[in-house]
Amino acid sequence: MREFRPEDIIFDPNIFAVATGIEEHNPYGQAFIEAHASDQGIAAVALVSGGVSNVSFSFRGNDPVREAMHSVFLYHAISAAWTWES
């Protein structure tokens, strides 16, 4: 059996859309960030990729809004990641 180093693993969870008008979708972006803040074990050193464009899926065709949403999401994700490592 081949062994992988935890640093070579990349998790690619889906980031669900927010601001769709469906109330249950509102916390999805925050839930994605918080899920990674609580990761332990292998996930603590593995890399994480996420499809940021999914965050603003409900605004496709409205690039200024999508870009603003991506910027806000990434700002909070980066801030949270900095906290995890410090």
Coordinates of C-alpha atoms in Angstrom, one line a residue:
M1 CA 0.0 0.0 0.0
R2 CA 1.3 3.4 -0.9
E3 CA 1.5 6.0 1.8
F4 CA 0.9 9.7 1.3
R5 CA 2.4 12.4 3.4
P6 CA -0.3 14.6 4.9
E7 CA 1.3 17.7 3.2
D8 CA 0.6 16.0 -0.2
I9 CA -3.1 15.7 0.4
I10 CA -5.5 18.4 -1.1
F11 CA -9.1 18.5 0.1
D12 CA -11.4 20.1 -2.4
P13 CA -14.8 20.6 -0.6
N14 CA -17.5 22.5 -2.3
I15 CA -18.4 26.1 -1.2
F16 CA -22.1 26.4 -1.6
A17 CA -23.8 29.5 -2.9
V18 CA -24.8 32.3 -0.6
A19 CA -27.2 35.2 -1.1
T20 CA -29.6 33.1 -3.1
G21 CA -32.7 34.3 -1.3
I22 CA -33.0 31.0 0.5
E23 CA -32.4 31.6 4.2
E24 CA -30.7 28.3 4.9
H25 CA -28.0 29.3 2.4
N26 CA -26.9 32.4 4.3
P27 CA -24.4 30.7 6.6
Y28 CA -22.7 28.5 3.9
G29 CA -19.6 30.7 3.3
Q30 CA -19.0 31.1 7.1
A31 CA -19.6 27.3 7.6
F32 CA -16.9 26.5 5.0
I33 CA -14.4 28.7 6.7
E34 CA -15.2 27.4 10.2
A35 CA -15.1 23.8 9.1
H36 CA -11.4 24.3 8.2
A37 CA -10.6 26.1 11.4
S38 CA -11.7 23.1 13.4
D39 CA -9.8 20.5 11.3
Q40 CA -7.5 18.3 13.3
G41 CA -5.0 15.5 12.4
I42 CA -4.2 15.1 8.7
A43 CA -6.5 18.0 7.7
A44 CA -4.4 20.3 9.9
V45 CA -1.4 20.1 7.5
A46 CA -3.2 19.2 4.3
L47 CA -4.0 21.8 1.7
V48 CA -7.5 23.0 1.0
S49 CA -8.9 24.1 -2.3
G50 CA -12.4 25.6 -2.7
G51 CA -14.4 26.7 -5.7
V52 CA -14.8 30.4 -4.8
S53 CA -17.0 31.1 -7.8
N54 CA -19.7 28.9 -6.2
V55 CA -20.1 31.5 -3.5
S56 CA -21.6 34.0 -5.9
F57 CA -23.3 31.5 -8.3
S58 CA -26.7 33.2 -7.8
F59 CA -25.2 36.4 -9.2
R60 CA -23.8 35.0 -12.4
G61 CA -23.7 37.7 -15.1
N62 CA -23.2 40.4 -12.6
D63 CA -19.4 40.5 -12.4
P64 CA -19.0 43.5 -10.1
V65 CA -21.2 41.9 -7.4
R66 CA -19.4 38.5 -7.9
E67 CA -16.0 40.1 -7.6
A68 CA -17.0 41.9 -4.4
M69 CA -18.4 38.7 -2.9
H70 CA -15.2 36.8 -3.8
S71 CA -13.1 39.5 -2.2
V72 CA -15.0 39.5 1.0
F73 CA -15.0 35.7 1.2
L74 CA -11.3 35.5 0.6
Y75 CA -10.6 38.3 3.1
H76 CA -12.3 36.3 5.8
A77 CA -10.9 33.0 4.7
I78 CA -7.3 34.4 4.7
S79 CA -7.9 36.1 8.1
A80 CA -9.2 32.8 9.6
A81 CA -6.2 30.9 8.1
W82 CA -3.8 33.4 9.7
T83 CA -5.5 32.8 13.0
W84 CA -5.2 29.0 12.6
E85 CA -1.4 29.1 12.1
S86 CA -0.6 31.7 14.7

